[in-house]
Amino acid sequence: MSETQKPDARKSLATTPSARKTIVESRADEFQEEIPVLELADSNVPESNSQDHSSLITRVSLKEALVPPAPSDKQSAAWNSGKKTYSLAELEGLASQYNPTLSQASAVVGKACGIQTQVGKRPNPIVGYFGDEIGDGGTAGRQGAYIAQTFVTADKLRLNELVAEKDVQERSWQYEAQRMRVENDVRSRYFETLGAQRRIELANELLQIAEDGLKVSQQLFEAQQASRADILQSKIQLNEVQIVHQNAVLAHEAAWKRMVSVVGTPHLERGRLAGDLKQQVAPVSDWDTVYHALISNSPELQAAYYRVQRAQSQIERQQVQAKPNFQTQVGIGHDFQTGSEIVNAQVGVFLPIFNRNEGNINLASSDYHRALNDVERIELMLRDRLATTYQNHQQAAQQVEKYQKDILPSAKENLDLTNEGYRQGEFEFLRVLTARRTFFETTQSYVTSLIALRQAEIQISGLLLSGGLNDVPDISQGAGGTSQRGQALNGQ
């Protein structure tokens, strides 16, 4: 189905409940053709975190180092001691190997594959011995062997496999969602750490400005062109900038720890990050285009469609459960009293008189209606989350543009002119302090806006997925799992 022919999810929000159900049902029926099936290459659980997860399922298509000046305190020296430089691509590669949630998610897919294999297996035959009247009056009686077999009717085992197949596909999409969560978190925390690294550089620059300002105040004081109050104010400002510098170092340490935690390598050697905060992650289109791409490609929504299909298959499966299986037994023996050979045959079925599986049919029907509503719920949830993220992106983009074009150049020019005017005795010291503080605050706010812009871009291009260390839901072995095979075999 072409892009222009896809149903518009937004239109379904204005229809009646019955119409919404029809729309979702039709989309669920079209889903098999519209969304490529994730084919499993290996159902075994990975042996280690270092396994390349790309071998498990087919994925859905989806400048220089910043070297700060030498710091002036021990914490900054420890940060500066890292000799390695890491790129974003290197960190993403490490996360694909070492983030434990990816191994968990692939193990769940393997578990679903195992259940799918098991629920379709035919029951094993029973081979046994029978004896009758053994030792009665010294005679041997009758003895022989028999074989018994249960024949499952109404194609129950194939329907079991069909239900389990939808579980496999749902878990495969959930794996893809988890992979994107990890990728998005690594990128987001990379830019957070890169921003913290940049703040240390700016803090070093601010320290140099504050130290130069103190020297100028001392020189003017000696030349009797400034008061001692000017020197004290310069010292206070220098101390404030030193606090800013120490906070920047501590923030970088925390950002580094958060980043390597989601990568899955908490003991990764400390180093610098190569990259540029000004580098755009991905272009962001208008709202309608972004929303349509989100609804069309979200793994969360695609997994929800497979839950609808699974619920449909489960209804069909439960409707045939009441059709009885055949219990057969054939035995061959010898009657030692008459000397003749004997054959024993038995055939039996459960009579569906008291239990026609009505409860399980109603349960499957309720699950189906719940799955239909879950599709609409996820669409609305994605729309709600996108509204906030898109707003954050627009605001951050406007702020960054304003800082780059107007605020930062003006703040820097104002600082230079004010410092020069103070040296020439044209300006009061209060004006100098104001110019420095303005420059300090604008540079820090600019970095904050850049980080927010990069992270919003990551969220939008990454389909709003986050939580690279969240627990991965396991698959239930109850209804639809191995117990469904037991239901097919017992004939009840």
CSV table of C-alpha atoms in Angstrom, one decimal:
chain,number,residue,atom,x,y,z
A,1,MET,CA,0.0,0.0,0.0
A,2,SER,CA,1.4,3.4,-1.0
A,3,GLU,CA,2.1,6.2,1.4
A,4,THR,CA,-0.8,8.2,0.0
A,5,GLN,CA,-3.2,5.3,0.5
A,6,LYS,CA,-2.4,4.7,4.2
A,7,PRO,CA,-5.3,5.5,6.5
A,8,ASP,CA,-5.0,8.8,8.3
A,9,ALA,CA,-4.9,8.0,12.0
A,10,ARG,CA,-6.0,11.4,13.0
A,11,LYS,CA,-9.3,11.1,11.2
A,12,SER,CA,-10.2,8.1,13.4
A,13,LEU,CA,-10.2,10.3,16.4
A,14,ALA,CA,-13.3,12.1,15.3
A,15,THR,CA,-15.4,9.0,14.5
A,16,THR,CA,-17.8,7.0,16.6
A,17,PRO,CA,-16.5,4.0,18.7
A,18,SER,CA,-17.9,1.5,16.1
A,19,ALA,CA,-16.3,3.4,13.2
A,20,ARG,CA,-13.0,3.5,15.1
A,21,LYS,CA,-13.2,-0.3,15.6
A,22,THR,CA,-13.8,-0.8,11.8
A,23,ILE,CA,-10.8,1.5,11.0
A,24,VAL,CA,-8.5,-0.2,13.4
A,25,GLU,CA,-9.6,-3.7,12.2
A,26,SER,CA,-9.0,-2.7,8.6
A,27,ARG,CA,-5.6,-1.3,9.5
A,28,ALA,CA,-4.8,-4.5,11.4
A,29,ASP,CA,-5.8,-6.6,8.3
A,30,GLU,CA,-3.6,-4.4,6.1
A,31,PHE,CA,-0.7,-4.5,8.6
A,32,GLN,CA,0.7,-7.8,7.4
A,33,GLU,CA,1.2,-6.3,3.9
A,34,GLU,CA,2.1,-2.8,5.0
A,35,ILE,CA,4.8,-3.6,7.6
A,36,PRO,CA,7.7,-5.9,6.6
A,37,VAL,CA,7.8,-9.1,8.6
A,38,LEU,CA,10.9,-9.4,10.9
A,39,GLU,CA,12.4,-12.7,9.9
A,40,LEU,CA,14.2,-14.6,12.6
A,41,ALA,CA,17.7,-15.8,11.8
A,42,ASP,CA,18.4,-17.6,15.0
A,43,SER,CA,16.1,-18.6,17.9
A,44,ASN,CA,18.8,-19.4,20.3
A,45,VAL,CA,19.4,-17.1,23.3
A,46,PRO,CA,22.7,-15.2,22.9
A,47,GLU,CA,25.6,-16.5,24.9
A,48,SER,CA,27.1,-13.1,25.7
A,49,ASN,CA,26.4,-9.5,25.6
A,50,SER,CA,29.0,-9.1,22.9
A,51,GLN,CA,26.8,-10.9,20.3
A,52,ASP,CA,25.9,-8.8,17.3
A,53,HIS,CA,22.1,-8.4,17.7
A,54,SER,CA,21.7,-7.6,14.0
A,55,SER,CA,22.0,-11.3,13.3
A,56,LEU,CA,18.8,-12.1,15.3
A,57,ILE,CA,16.3,-10.0,13.4
A,58,THR,CA,16.2,-7.9,10.3
A,59,ARG,CA,16.2,-4.3,11.4
A,60,VAL,CA,13.7,-1.8,10.2
A,61,SER,CA,15.2,0.9,8.1
A,62,LEU,CA,15.2,3.6,10.1
A,63,LYS,CA,35.6,17.9,13.9
A,64,GLU,CA,37.6,18.1,15.8
A,65,ALA,CA,38.2,17.2,19.5
A,66,LEU,CA,37.3,19.9,22.0
A,67,VAL,CA,40.5,20.4,24.0
A,68,PRO,CA,40.1,22.7,27.0
A,69,PRO,CA,42.9,24.8,28.4
A,70,ALA,CA,44.9,23.3,31.3
A,71,PRO,CA,42.6,23.5,34.4
A,72,SER,CA,43.6,25.0,37.6
A,73,ASP,CA,42.2,22.4,40.1
A,74,LYS,CA,42.6,18.7,40.8
A,75,GLN,CA,39.1,17.7,39.5
A,76,SER,CA,39.7,19.4,36.2
A,77,ALA,CA,43.1,17.9,36.0
A,78,ALA,CA,41.6,14.4,36.5
A,79,TRP,CA,39.2,15.2,33.7
A,80,ASN,CA,41.9,16.4,31.4
A,81,SER,CA,44.1,13.4,32.0
A,82,GLY,CA,42.0,11.1,29.7
A,83,LYS,CA,44.0,10.5,26.6
A,84,LYS,CA,41.4,8.6,24.6
A,85,THR,CA,38.9,10.4,22.3
A,86,TYR,CA,35.5,8.9,21.6
A,87,SER,CA,33.2,9.5,18.7
A,88,LEU,CA,29.5,9.0,18.8
A,89,ALA,CA,29.7,6.1,16.4
A,90,GLU,CA,32.2,4.3,18.8
A,91,LEU,CA,29.9,4.7,21.7
A,92,GLU,CA,26.9,3.4,19.8
A,93,GLY,CA,29.0,0.4,18.7
A,94,LEU,CA,29.9,-0.3,22.4
A,95,ALA,CA,26.3,0.0,23.4
A,96,SER,CA,25.1,-2.5,20.8
A,97,GLN,CA,27.6,-5.0,22.4
A,98,TYR,CA,27.4,-4.3,26.1
A,99,ASN,CA,24.0,-2.8,27.0
A,100,PRO,CA,22.3,-5.7,28.8
A,101,THR,CA,18.8,-4.8,27.8
A,102,LEU,CA,19.5,-5.7,24.2
A,103,SER,CA,20.6,-9.2,25.2
A,104,GLN,CA,17.4,-9.4,27.3
A,105,ALA,CA,15.2,-8.3,24.4
A,106,SER,CA,16.9,-10.8,22.0
A,107,ALA,CA,16.5,-13.6,24.6
A,108,VAL,CA,12.8,-12.8,24.8
A,109,VAL,CA,12.5,-13.1,21.0
A,110,GLY,CA,14.3,-16.5,21.3
A,111,LYS,CA,11.9,-17.5,24.0
A,112,ALA,CA,8.9,-16.6,21.8
A,113,CYS,CA,10.4,-18.7,19.0
A,114,GLY,CA,10.8,-21.7,21.3
A,115,ILE,CA,7.2,-21.4,22.4
A,116,GLN,CA,6.1,-21.2,18.8
A,117,THR,CA,8.0,-24.4,18.0
A,118,GLN,CA,6.6,-26.2,21.0
A,119,VAL,CA,2.9,-25.4,20.8
A,120,GLY,CA,2.5,-27.0,17.4
A,121,LYS,CA,4.1,-30.4,18.3
A,122,ARG,CA,1.9,-33.4,18.0
A,123,PRO,CA,1.5,-35.6,21.1
A,124,ASN,CA,3.8,-38.6,21.5
A,125,PRO,CA,2.3,-42.1,21.3
A,126,ILE,CA,2.2,-44.3,24.4
A,127,VAL,CA,3.6,-47.8,24.1
A,128,GLY,CA,2.8,-50.2,27.0
A,129,TYR,CA,2.2,-53.8,28.3
A,130,PHE,CA,-1.0,-55.3,29.4
A,131,GLY,CA,-1.7,-58.5,31.3
A,132,ASP,CA,-4.9,-60.1,32.5
A,133,GLU,CA,-5.6,-62.9,35.0
A,134,ILE,CA,-1.9,-63.4,35.6
A,135,GLY,CA,-1.3,-66.2,38.2
A,136,ASP,CA,-5.1,-67.0,38.4
A,137,GLY,CA,-5.3,-70.8,39.1
A,138,GLY,CA,-1.8,-71.3,37.8
A,139,THR,CA,-2.6,-70.0,34.4
A,140,ALA,CA,-0.8,-67.3,32.5
A,141,GLY,CA,-4.0,-65.5,31.4
A,142,ARG,CA,-3.7,-62.9,28.7
A,143,GLN,CA,-0.7,-60.8,28.0
A,144,GLY,CA,0.4,-58.4,25.2
A,145,ALA,CA,1.4,-55.0,24.1
A,146,TYR,CA,-0.5,-51.9,23.1
A,147,ILE,CA,0.0,-48.5,21.5
A,148,ALA,CA,-2.1,-45.4,22.3
A,149,GLN,CA,-2.3,-42.1,20.4
A,150,THR,CA,-4.2,-38.9,20.8
A,151,PHE,CA,-5.3,-37.3,17.5
A,152,VAL,CA,-5.8,-33.6,17.9
A,153,THR,CA,-8.7,-32.4,15.7
A,154,ALA,CA,-9.9,-29.1,14.2
A,155,ASP,CA,-6.4,-28.0,13.3
A,156,LYS,CA,-5.8,-26.8,16.9
A,157,LEU,CA,-2.0,-27.3,16.8
A,158,ARG,CA,-1.6,-25.1,13.6
A,159,LEU,CA,-3.8,-22.5,15.2
A,160,ASN,CA,-1.6,-22.6,18.3
A,161,GLU,CA,1.4,-21.9,16.0
A,162,LEU,CA,-0.4,-19.0,14.4
A,163,VAL,CA,-1.1,-17.4,17.7
A,164,ALA,CA,2.5,-17.9,18.8
A,165,GLU,CA,3.8,-16.5,15.5
A,166,LYS,CA,2.1,-13.2,16.3
A,167,ASP,CA,3.9,-13.2,19.7
A,168,VAL,CA,7.2,-13.7,17.9
A,169,GLN,CA,6.5,-10.7,15.6
A,170,GLU,CA,5.4,-8.5,18.5
A,171,ARG,CA,8.5,-9.3,20.5
A,172,SER,CA,10.7,-8.7,17.4
A,173,TRP,CA,9.2,-5.2,17.2
A,174,GLN,CA,9.7,-4.7,20.9
A,175,TYR,CA,13.3,-5.7,20.4
A,176,GLU,CA,13.6,-3.0,17.6
A,177,ALA,CA,12.0,-0.5,20.0
A,178,GLN,CA,14.5,-1.3,22.7
A,179,ARG,CA,17.4,-1.0,20.2
A,180,MET,CA,16.2,2.5,19.4
A,181,ARG,CA,15.8,3.3,23.0
A,182,VAL,CA,19.4,2.4,23.7
A,183,GLU,CA,20.6,4.3,20.6
A,184,ASN,CA,18.6,7.4,21.4
A,185,ASP,CA,19.8,7.4,25.1
A,186,VAL,CA,23.4,7.0,24.0
A,187,ARG,CA,23.1,9.9,21.6
A,188,SER,CA,21.2,12.1,24.1
A,189,ARG,CA,23.8,11.5,26.8
A,190,TYR,CA,26.6,12.0,24.4
A,191,PHE,CA,25.5,15.5,23.6
A,192,GLU,CA,24.8,16.1,27.3
A,193,THR,CA,28.4,15.1,28.1
A,194,LEU,CA,29.7,17.0,25.1
A,195,GLY,CA,27.9,20.1,26.4
A,196,ALA,CA,29.4,19.6,29.9
A,197,GLN,CA,32.8,19.3,28.2
A,198,ARG,CA,32.1,22.6,26.4
A,199,ARG,CA,31.0,24.3,29.7
A,200,ILE,CA,34.4,23.4,31.2
A,201,GLU,CA,36.1,25.1,28.2
A,202,LEU,CA,33.9,28.2,28.7
A,203,ALA,CA,34.6,28.2,32.4
A,204,ASN,CA,38.3,28.2,31.7
A,205,GLU,CA,37.7,31.2,29.4
A,206,LEU,CA,35.7,32.9,32.0
A,207,LEU,CA,38.4,32.3,34.6
A,208,GLN,CA,40.9,34.0,32.3
A,209,ILE,CA,38.6,37.0,31.8
A,210,ALA,CA,38.0,37.3,35.6
A,211,GLU,CA,41.7,37.0,36.4
A,212,ASP,CA,42.6,39.6,33.7
A,213,GLY,CA,39.9,41.9,35.2
A,214,LEU,CA,41.4,41.5,38.7
A,215,LYS,CA,44.8,42.5,37.3
A,216,VAL,CA,43.4,45.5,35.6
A,217,SER,CA,41.7,46.6,38.8
A,218,GLN,CA,44.9,46.3,40.7
A,219,GLN,CA,46.8,48.3,38.1
A,220,LEU,CA,44.2,51.1,38.1
A,221,PHE,CA,44.2,51.1,41.9
A,222,GLU,CA,48.0,51.5,42.0
A,223,ALA,CA,47.6,54.3,39.5
A,224,GLN,CA,45.0,55.8,41.8
A,225,GLN,CA,42.3,55.6,39.1
A,226,ALA,CA,40.2,52.9,41.0
A,227,SER,CA,39.2,52.3,44.5
A,228,ARG,CA,39.9,49.3,46.7
A,229,ALA,CA,36.2,48.4,46.4
A,230,ASP,CA,36.8,47.7,42.7
A,231,ILE,CA,39.5,45.2,43.6
A,232,LEU,CA,37.2,43.5,46.1
A,233,GLN,CA,34.4,43.3,43.6
A,234,SER,CA,36.9,41.8,41.1
A,235,LYS,CA,37.9,39.2,43.6
A,236,ILE,CA,34.3,38.3,44.4
A,237,GLN,CA,33.6,37.9,40.8
A,238,LEU,CA,36.7,35.7,40.3
A,239,ASN,CA,35.5,33.5,43.2
A,240,GLU,CA,32.1,33.2,41.6
A,241,VAL,CA,33.6,32.1,38.3
A,242,GLN,CA,35.7,29.5,40.2
A,243,ILE,CA,32.5,28.1,41.6
A,244,VAL,CA,31.1,28.0,38.1
A,245,HIS,CA,34.2,26.1,36.9
A,246,GLN,CA,34.1,23.6,39.7
A,247,ASN,CA,30.4,23.0,39.1
A,248,ALA,CA,31.1,22.5,35.4
A,249,VAL,CA,33.7,19.8,36.3
A,250,LEU,CA,31.3,18.0,38.6
A,251,ALA,CA,28.5,18.2,36.0
A,252,HIS,CA,30.8,16.7,33.4
A,253,GLU,CA,31.8,13.8,35.8
A,254,ALA,CA,28.1,13.0,36.4
A,255,ALA,CA,27.2,13.3,32.6
A,256,TRP,CA,30.1,10.9,31.8
A,257,LYS,CA,28.9,8.3,34.4
A,258,ARG,CA,25.4,8.5,33.0
A,259,MET,CA,26.6,8.1,29.5
A,260,VAL,CA,28.8,5.1,30.1
A,261,SER,CA,26.1,3.5,32.2
A,262,VAL,CA,23.6,3.4,29.3
A,263,VAL,CA,26.5,2.3,27.0
A,264,GLY,CA,26.9,-0.7,29.4
A,265,THR,CA,30.6,0.0,30.1
A,266,PRO,CA,30.7,1.7,33.5
A,267,HIS,CA,34.5,1.3,33.7
A,268,LEU,CA,35.3,2.7,30.3
A,269,GLU,CA,38.5,4.7,30.3
A,270,ARG,CA,37.8,8.4,30.8
A,271,GLY,CA,38.4,10.4,27.7
A,272,ARG,CA,37.3,13.4,25.6
A,273,LEU,CA,34.4,13.4,23.2
A,274,ALA,CA,34.9,14.3,19.6
A,275,GLY,CA,32.1,16.2,18.1
A,276,ASP,CA,30.4,19.6,17.7
A,277,LEU,CA,27.3,20.7,19.5
A,278,LYS,CA,26.5,22.9,16.6
A,279,GLN,CA,26.2,19.9,14.3
A,280,GLN,CA,22.6,19.2,13.4
A,281,VAL,CA,21.5,15.6,14.2
A,282,ALA,CA,18.6,15.4,11.7
A,283,PRO,CA,16.5,17.9,10.0
A,284,VAL,CA,13.0,18.3,11.5
A,285,SER,CA,10.1,18.9,9.2
A,286,ASP,CA,6.7,20.5,9.8
A,287,TRP,CA,4.4,19.0,12.4
A,288,ASP,CA,2.1,17.0,10.0
A,289,THR,CA,5.1,15.3,8.3
A,290,VAL,CA,6.8,14.5,11.6
A,291,TYR,CA,3.5,13.1,13.0
A,292,HIS,CA,2.8,11.0,10.0
A,293,ALA,CA,6.3,9.5,10.0
A,294,LEU,CA,5.9,8.7,13.7
A,295,ILE,CA,2.6,6.9,13.3
A,296,SER,CA,3.9,5.0,10.2
A,297,ASN,CA,7.2,3.8,11.7
A,298,SER,CA,6.8,3.6,15.5
A,299,PRO,CA,7.8,0.1,16.7
A,300,GLU,CA,5.4,0.6,19.7
A,301,LEU,CA,2.5,1.0,17.3
A,302,GLN,CA,3.6,-1.8,15.0
A,303,ALA,CA,3.8,-4.1,18.0
A,304,ALA,CA,0.3,-3.1,19.0
A,305,TYR,CA,-1.0,-4.1,15.5
A,306,TYR,CA,0.5,-7.5,16.0
A,307,ARG,CA,-1.3,-7.8,19.3
A,308,VAL,CA,-4.6,-7.1,17.5
A,309,GLN,CA,-3.7,-9.9,15.0
A,310,ARG,CA,-2.8,-12.2,17.8
A,311,ALA,CA,-6.1,-11.6,19.5
A,312,GLN,CA,-7.9,-12.3,16.3
A,313,SER,CA,-6.0,-15.6,15.9
A,314,GLN,CA,-6.7,-16.5,19.6
A,315,ILE,CA,-10.5,-16.1,19.0
A,316,GLU,CA,-10.3,-18.5,16.1
A,317,ARG,CA,-8.3,-20.9,18.2
A,318,GLN,CA,-10.7,-20.9,21.1
A,319,GLN,CA,-13.7,-21.4,18.9
A,320,VAL,CA,-12.5,-24.8,17.8
A,321,GLN,CA,-11.4,-26.0,21.2
A,322,ALA,CA,-14.8,-27.7,21.9
A,323,LYS,CA,-14.4,-30.0,19.0
A,324,PRO,CA,-13.2,-33.3,20.7
A,325,ASN,CA,-10.0,-35.1,20.1
A,326,PHE,CA,-9.8,-38.8,19.4
A,327,GLN,CA,-8.2,-41.0,22.0
A,328,THR,CA,-7.2,-44.3,20.4
A,329,GLN,CA,-5.6,-47.5,21.6
A,330,VAL,CA,-4.7,-50.7,19.8
A,331,GLY,CA,-3.4,-53.8,21.6
A,332,ILE,CA,-2.1,-57.2,20.4
A,333,GLY,CA,-1.7,-60.2,22.9
A,334,HIS,CA,-2.0,-63.9,23.4
A,335,ASP,CA,-4.5,-65.8,25.5
A,336,PHE,CA,-2.6,-68.6,27.2
A,337,GLN,CA,-5.8,-70.4,28.2
A,338,THR,CA,-7.2,-70.8,24.7
A,339,GLY,CA,-3.9,-70.5,22.8
A,340,SER,CA,-5.3,-67.9,20.5
A,341,GLU,CA,-4.1,-64.4,19.5
A,342,ILE,CA,-6.2,-61.4,20.6
A,343,VAL,CA,-6.6,-57.8,19.3
A,344,ASN,CA,-7.9,-55.0,21.5
A,345,ALA,CA,-9.0,-51.6,20.0
A,346,GLN,CA,-10.4,-48.6,21.8
A,347,VAL,CA,-11.6,-45.2,20.5
A,348,GLY,CA,-12.9,-42.5,22.8
A,349,VAL,CA,-13.8,-38.8,22.7
A,350,PHE,CA,-14.7,-36.1,25.3
A,351,LEU,CA,-18.3,-35.2,24.9
A,352,PRO,CA,-18.6,-31.3,25.0
A,353,ILE,CA,-21.8,-31.3,27.0
A,354,PHE,CA,-21.0,-29.4,30.1
A,355,ASN,CA,-18.0,-27.5,28.9
A,356,ARG,CA,-18.1,-25.9,25.5
A,357,ASN,CA,-15.2,-23.5,26.2
A,358,GLU,CA,-17.5,-20.4,26.3
A,359,GLY,CA,-15.4,-18.7,29.0
A,360,ASN,CA,-12.2,-18.9,27.0
A,361,ILE,CA,-14.0,-17.6,23.9
A,362,ASN,CA,-15.3,-14.6,25.8
A,363,LEU,CA,-11.8,-14.0,27.3
A,364,ALA,CA,-10.3,-14.0,23.8
A,365,SER,CA,-13.0,-11.7,22.6
A,366,SER,CA,-12.3,-9.3,25.4
A,367,ASP,CA,-8.6,-9.4,24.7
A,368,TYR,CA,-9.3,-8.5,21.1
A,369,HIS,CA,-11.4,-5.4,22.0
A,370,ARG,CA,-8.7,-4.4,24.5
A,371,ALA,CA,-6.1,-4.7,21.8
A,372,LEU,CA,-8.2,-2.6,19.4
A,373,ASN,CA,-8.4,0.2,21.9
A,374,ASP,CA,-4.8,-0.1,22.8
A,375,VAL,CA,-3.9,0.9,19.2
A,376,GLU,CA,-5.9,4.1,19.6
A,377,ARG,CA,-4.4,4.7,23.0
A,378,ILE,CA,-0.8,4.4,21.7
A,379,GLU,CA,-1.6,6.8,18.8
A,380,LEU,CA,-2.9,9.4,21.2
A,381,MET,CA,0.0,8.8,23.5
A,382,LEU,CA,2.5,9.3,20.7
A,383,ARG,CA,0.6,12.5,19.6
A,384,ASP,CA,0.7,13.8,23.1
A,385,ARG,CA,4.4,13.1,23.6
A,386,LEU,CA,5.3,14.5,20.2
A,387,ALA,CA,3.4,17.8,21.0
A,388,THR,CA,5.7,18.4,23.9
A,389,THR,CA,8.9,17.3,22.2
A,390,TYR,CA,8.1,19.3,19.0
A,391,GLN,CA,7.4,22.4,21.1
A,392,ASN,CA,10.8,21.9,22.9
A,393,HIS,CA,12.5,21.6,19.6
A,394,GLN,CA,10.9,24.8,18.2
A,395,GLN,CA,11.8,26.8,21.3
A,396,ALA,CA,15.4,25.5,21.4
A,397,ALA,CA,15.8,26.2,17.7
A,398,GLN,CA,14.6,29.8,18.1
A,399,GLN,CA,16.9,30.3,21.1
A,400,VAL,CA,20.0,29.0,19.4
A,401,GLU,CA,19.4,31.1,16.3
A,402,LYS,CA,18.9,34.2,18.5
A,403,TYR,CA,22.0,33.5,20.5
A,404,GLN,CA,24.1,32.9,17.4
A,405,LYS,CA,22.9,35.9,15.4
A,406,ASP,CA,22.4,38.6,18.0
A,407,ILE,CA,23.0,37.9,21.7
A,408,LEU,CA,26.4,36.3,21.7
A,409,PRO,CA,28.1,38.8,19.3
A,410,SER,CA,26.5,41.7,21.2
A,411,ALA,CA,27.6,40.3,24.6
A,412,LYS,CA,31.1,39.8,23.4
A,413,GLU,CA,31.4,43.2,21.8
A,414,ASN,CA,29.9,44.8,24.9
A,415,LEU,CA,32.4,43.0,27.1
A,416,ASP,CA,35.4,44.1,25.0
A,417,LEU,CA,34.2,47.7,24.7
A,418,THR,CA,33.4,48.0,28.4
A,419,ASN,CA,36.8,46.5,29.5
A,420,GLU,CA,38.6,48.9,27.2
A,421,GLY,CA,36.5,51.9,28.4
A,422,TYR,CA,37.2,50.9,32.0
A,423,ARG,CA,41.0,50.9,31.3
A,424,GLN,CA,40.6,54.3,29.8
A,425,GLY,CA,38.6,55.5,32.8
A,426,GLU,CA,35.4,56.1,30.7
A,427,PHE,CA,33.2,53.6,32.5
A,428,GLU,CA,32.3,52.9,36.1
A,429,PHE,CA,33.3,49.5,37.5
A,430,LEU,CA,29.7,48.5,38.1
A,431,ARG,CA,29.2,48.6,34.3
A,432,VAL,CA,32.2,46.3,33.8
A,433,LEU,CA,30.8,43.8,36.3
A,434,THR,CA,27.4,43.9,34.5
A,435,ALA,CA,29.1,43.3,31.1
A,436,ARG,CA,31.1,40.3,32.4
A,437,ARG,CA,28.1,38.8,34.2
A,438,THR,CA,26.0,39.1,31.0
A,439,PHE,CA,28.7,37.5,29.0
A,440,PHE,CA,29.1,34.6,31.5
A,441,GLU,CA,25.3,34.0,31.6
A,442,THR,CA,24.7,34.2,27.8
A,443,THR,CA,27.5,31.7,27.0
A,444,GLN,CA,26.2,29.2,29.5
A,445,SER,CA,22.6,29.6,28.4
A,446,TYR,CA,23.7,29.2,24.7
A,447,VAL,CA,25.3,25.8,25.5
A,448,THR,CA,22.1,24.8,27.4
A,449,SER,CA,20.0,25.7,24.4
A,450,LEU,CA,22.3,23.7,22.1
A,451,ILE,CA,22.0,20.6,24.3
A,452,ALA,CA,18.2,21.0,24.4
A,453,LEU,CA,18.0,21.3,20.6
A,454,ARG,CA,20.2,18.3,19.9
A,455,GLN,CA,18.2,16.2,22.4
A,456,ALA,CA,14.9,17.2,20.9
A,457,GLU,CA,16.2,16.3,17.4
A,458,ILE,CA,17.2,12.9,18.7
A,459,GLN,CA,13.8,12.3,20.3
A,460,ILE,CA,12.0,13.2,17.1
A,461,SER,CA,14.2,11.3,14.7
A,462,GLY,CA,14.2,8.4,17.2
A,463,LEU,CA,10.4,8.1,17.3
A,464,LEU,CA,10.2,9.4,20.9
A,465,LEU,CA,11.8,6.3,22.3
A,466,SER,CA,13.9,6.5,25.5
A,467,GLY,CA,14.7,4.2,28.4
A,468,GLY,CA,17.8,2.4,27.4
A,469,LEU,CA,18.1,0.8,30.9
A,470,ASN,CA,14.4,0.1,31.5
A,471,ASP,CA,13.4,-3.5,32.3
A,472,VAL,CA,12.5,-5.5,29.3
A,473,PRO,CA,9.1,-7.2,29.7
A,474,ASP,CA,9.3,-11.0,29.6
A,475,ILE,CA,6.9,-13.2,27.6
A,476,SER,CA,4.2,-15.1,29.5
A,477,GLN,CA,4.1,-18.8,29.2
A,478,GLY,CA,0.4,-18.8,30.2
A,479,ALA,CA,-2.4,-18.2,27.8
A,480,GLY,CA,-1.0,-18.4,24.3
A,481,GLY,CA,2.2,-20.0,25.6
A,482,THR,CA,3.0,-23.6,26.4
A,483,SER,CA,-0.2,-24.0,28.3
A,484,GLN,CA,-2.1,-23.5,25.1
A,485,ARG,CA,-0.6,-26.7,23.8
A,486,GLY,CA,-1.8,-28.5,27.0
A,487,GLN,CA,-5.3,-27.2,26.3
A,488,ALA,CA,-5.2,-28.6,22.8
A,489,LEU,CA,-4.1,-32.0,24.0
A,490,ASN,CA,-6.4,-32.5,26.9
A,491,GLY,CA,-9.5,-32.0,24.7
A,492,GLN,CA,-11.4,-30.0,27.3
